[in-house]
């Protein structure tokens, strides 16, 4: 709830929001056009870097695919615990490789 100042009490009006308080866009948490453009370019650059990394490491997609397949197959009540056990199992590499090859060969 907005606080009422002494002058507001006299006029019976309350001020709401950054515009009423006289704050500019920067103080209100809004980005300038230049900041928004830099942010957009940074997001694009990060997405491109992430895509290159994923292309260079197809085992990540394989591992996630096997994980999702097993979640849907076993339907664990506690998915978070299942994920912890799945991603820390000692035979993870072999299990993912085997399942990936099965999927690729049909």
PDB file of C-alpha atoms in Angstrom:
ATOM      1  CA  UNK A   1       0.000   0.000   0.000  1.00  0.00           C
ATOM      2  CA  UNK A   2       1.331   3.470  -0.877  1.00  0.00           C
ATOM      3  CA  UNK A   3       2.207   5.780   1.966  1.00  0.00           C
ATOM      4  CA  UNK A   4       0.282   9.005   2.276  1.00  0.00           C
ATOM      5  CA  UNK A   5       2.412  12.115   2.680  1.00  0.00           C
ATOM      6  CA  UNK A   6       1.420  15.176   4.656  1.00  0.00           C
ATOM      7  CA  UNK A   7       0.582  17.068   1.452  1.00  0.00           C
ATOM      8  CA  UNK A   8      -1.523  14.109   0.261  1.00  0.00           C
ATOM      9  CA  UNK A   9      -3.482  14.206   3.493  1.00  0.00           C
ATOM     10  CA  UNK A  10      -4.347  17.827   2.808  1.00  0.00           C
ATOM     11  CA  UNK A  11      -5.521  17.194  -0.774  1.00  0.00           C
ATOM     12  CA  UNK A  12      -6.906  13.727  -0.123  1.00  0.00           C
ATOM     13  CA  UNK A  13      -4.843  12.255  -2.987  1.00  0.00           C
ATOM     14  CA  UNK A  14      -2.354   9.390  -2.890  1.00  0.00           C
ATOM     15  CA  UNK A  15       0.565   8.888  -5.273  1.00  0.00           C
ATOM     16  CA  UNK A  16       1.004   5.503  -6.926  1.00  0.00           C
ATOM     17  CA  UNK A  17       3.769   4.044  -9.098  1.00  0.00           C
ATOM     18  CA  UNK A  18       7.064   5.419 -10.340  1.00  0.00           C
ATOM     19  CA  UNK A  19       5.489   8.018 -12.623  1.00  0.00           C
ATOM     20  CA  UNK A  20       3.567   9.550  -9.743  1.00  0.00           C
ATOM     21  CA  UNK A  21       6.728   9.621  -7.661  1.00  0.00           C
ATOM     22  CA  UNK A  22       8.594  11.377 -10.477  1.00  0.00           C
ATOM     23  CA  UNK A  23      11.080   8.548 -11.000  1.00  0.00           C
ATOM     24  CA  UNK A  24      12.559   8.142 -14.456  1.00  0.00           C
ATOM     25  CA  UNK A  25      12.675   4.856 -16.339  1.00  0.00           C
ATOM     26  CA  UNK A  26      16.072   3.831 -14.956  1.00  0.00           C
ATOM     27  CA  UNK A  27      14.934   4.255 -11.379  1.00  0.00           C
ATOM     28  CA  UNK A  28      11.714   2.411 -12.159  1.00  0.00           C
ATOM     29  CA  UNK A  29      13.712  -0.627 -13.327  1.00  0.00           C
ATOM     30  CA  UNK A  30      13.099  -0.177 -17.045  1.00  0.00           C
ATOM     31  CA  UNK A  31      15.887  -0.606 -19.574  1.00  0.00           C
ATOM     32  CA  UNK A  32      16.831   2.122 -21.970  1.00  0.00           C
ATOM     33  CA  UNK A  33      16.603   1.304 -25.682  1.00  0.00           C
ATOM     34  CA  UNK A  34      20.395   0.921 -25.784  1.00  0.00           C
ATOM     35  CA  UNK A  35      20.403  -1.413 -22.772  1.00  0.00           C
ATOM     36  CA  UNK A  36      17.591  -3.502 -24.273  1.00  0.00           C
ATOM     37  CA  UNK A  37      19.488  -3.783 -27.563  1.00  0.00           C
ATOM     38  CA  UNK A  38      22.658  -4.905 -25.736  1.00  0.00           C
ATOM     39  CA  UNK A  39      20.625  -7.411 -23.725  1.00  0.00           C
ATOM     40  CA  UNK A  40      19.002  -8.804 -26.876  1.00  0.00           C
ATOM     41  CA  UNK A  41      22.388  -9.164 -28.581  1.00  0.00           C
ATOM     42  CA  UNK A  42      23.825 -10.860 -25.496  1.00  0.00           C
ATOM     43  CA  UNK A  43      20.929 -13.330 -25.425  1.00  0.00           C
ATOM     44  CA  UNK A  44      21.456 -14.133 -29.111  1.00  0.00           C
ATOM     45  CA  UNK A  45      25.202 -14.611 -28.585  1.00  0.00           C
ATOM     46  CA  UNK A  46      24.656 -16.910 -25.587  1.00  0.00           C
ATOM     47  CA  UNK A  47      22.042 -18.960 -27.456  1.00  0.00           C
ATOM     48  CA  UNK A  48      24.421 -19.382 -30.388  1.00  0.00           C
ATOM     49  CA  UNK A  49      27.276 -20.437 -28.082  1.00  0.00           C
ATOM     50  CA  UNK A  50      25.006 -22.915 -26.316  1.00  0.00           C
ATOM     51  CA  UNK A  51      23.813 -24.388 -29.618  1.00  0.00           C
ATOM     52  CA  UNK A  52      27.409 -24.791 -30.832  1.00  0.00           C
ATOM     53  CA  UNK A  53      28.290 -26.558 -27.578  1.00  0.00           C
ATOM     54  CA  UNK A  54      25.310 -28.899 -27.861  1.00  0.00           C
ATOM     55  CA  UNK A  55      26.228 -29.690 -31.476  1.00  0.00           C
ATOM     56  CA  UNK A  56      29.795 -30.451 -30.414  1.00  0.00           C
ATOM     57  CA  UNK A  57      28.540 -32.730 -27.623  1.00  0.00           C
ATOM     58  CA  UNK A  58      25.678 -34.884 -28.929  1.00  0.00           C
ATOM     59  CA  UNK A  59      26.037 -37.086 -25.864  1.00  0.00           C
ATOM     60  CA  UNK A  60      24.197 -34.383 -23.890  1.00  0.00           C
ATOM     61  CA  UNK A  61      21.077 -34.760 -26.006  1.00  0.00           C
ATOM     62  CA  UNK A  62      21.448 -38.544 -25.840  1.00  0.00           C
ATOM     63  CA  UNK A  63      21.774 -38.477 -22.058  1.00  0.00           C
ATOM     64  CA  UNK A  64      18.741 -36.224 -21.627  1.00  0.00           C
ATOM     65  CA  UNK A  65      16.772 -38.331 -24.091  1.00  0.00           C
ATOM     66  CA  UNK A  66      17.560 -41.530 -22.197  1.00  0.00           C
ATOM     67  CA  UNK A  67      16.666 -39.833 -18.910  1.00  0.00           C
ATOM     68  CA  UNK A  68      13.289 -38.633 -20.212  1.00  0.00           C
ATOM     69  CA  UNK A  69      12.587 -42.062 -21.715  1.00  0.00           C
ATOM     70  CA  UNK A  70      13.284 -43.763 -18.394  1.00  0.00           C
ATOM     71  CA  UNK A  71      11.185 -41.250 -16.459  1.00  0.00           C
ATOM     72  CA  UNK A  72       8.261 -41.977 -18.762  1.00  0.00           C
ATOM     73  CA  UNK A  73       8.901 -45.716 -18.617  1.00  0.00           C
ATOM     74  CA  UNK A  74       9.216 -46.017 -14.829  1.00  0.00           C
ATOM     75  CA  UNK A  75       7.058 -43.024 -13.819  1.00  0.00           C
ATOM     76  CA  UNK A  76       8.813 -42.483 -10.486  1.00  0.00           C
ATOM     77  CA  UNK A  77       6.851 -40.811  -7.686  1.00  0.00           C
ATOM     78  CA  UNK A  78       9.885 -38.691  -6.815  1.00  0.00           C
ATOM     79  CA  UNK A  79      11.363 -37.485 -10.107  1.00  0.00           C
ATOM     80  CA  UNK A  80      14.024 -35.371  -8.409  1.00  0.00           C
ATOM     81  CA  UNK A  81      15.390 -38.365  -6.511  1.00  0.00           C
ATOM     82  CA  UNK A  82      15.179 -40.473  -9.678  1.00  0.00           C
ATOM     83  CA  UNK A  83      17.177 -37.799 -11.542  1.00  0.00           C
ATOM     84  CA  UNK A  84      19.818 -37.736  -8.830  1.00  0.00           C
ATOM     85  CA  UNK A  85      20.191 -41.492  -8.973  1.00  0.00           C
ATOM     86  CA  UNK A  86      20.155 -41.546 -12.778  1.00  0.00           C
ATOM     87  CA  UNK A  87      22.825 -38.884 -13.275  1.00  0.00           C
ATOM     88  CA  UNK A  88      25.140 -40.261 -10.577  1.00  0.00           C
ATOM     89  CA  UNK A  89      24.971 -43.933 -11.488  1.00  0.00           C
ATOM     90  CA  UNK A  90      28.409 -45.423 -12.168  1.00  0.00           C
ATOM     91  CA  UNK A  91      27.332 -46.996 -15.465  1.00  0.00           C
ATOM     92  CA  UNK A  92      25.757 -43.828 -16.890  1.00  0.00           C
ATOM     93  CA  UNK A  93      28.135 -43.620 -19.847  1.00  0.00           C
ATOM     94  CA  UNK A  94      27.553 -47.235 -20.864  1.00  0.00           C
ATOM     95  CA  UNK A  95      23.772 -47.024 -20.343  1.00  0.00           C
ATOM     96  CA  UNK A  96      23.437 -43.878 -22.443  1.00  0.00           C
ATOM     97  CA  UNK A  97      25.674 -45.261 -25.178  1.00  0.00           C
ATOM     98  CA  UNK A  98      23.706 -48.528 -25.311  1.00  0.00           C
ATOM     99  CA  UNK A  99      20.284 -46.804 -25.384  1.00  0.00           C
ATOM    100  CA  UNK A 100      21.456 -44.255 -27.988  1.00  0.00           C
ATOM    101  CA  UNK A 101      22.684 -46.997 -30.272  1.00  0.00           C
ATOM    102  CA  UNK A 102      19.419 -48.916 -29.839  1.00  0.00           C
ATOM    103  CA  UNK A 103      17.440 -45.845 -30.864  1.00  0.00           C
ATOM    104  CA  UNK A 104      19.685 -45.123 -33.868  1.00  0.00           C
ATOM    105  CA  UNK A 105      19.574 -48.672 -35.194  1.00  0.00           C
ATOM    106  CA  UNK A 106      15.839 -48.960 -34.642  1.00  0.00           C
TER     107      UNK A 106
END
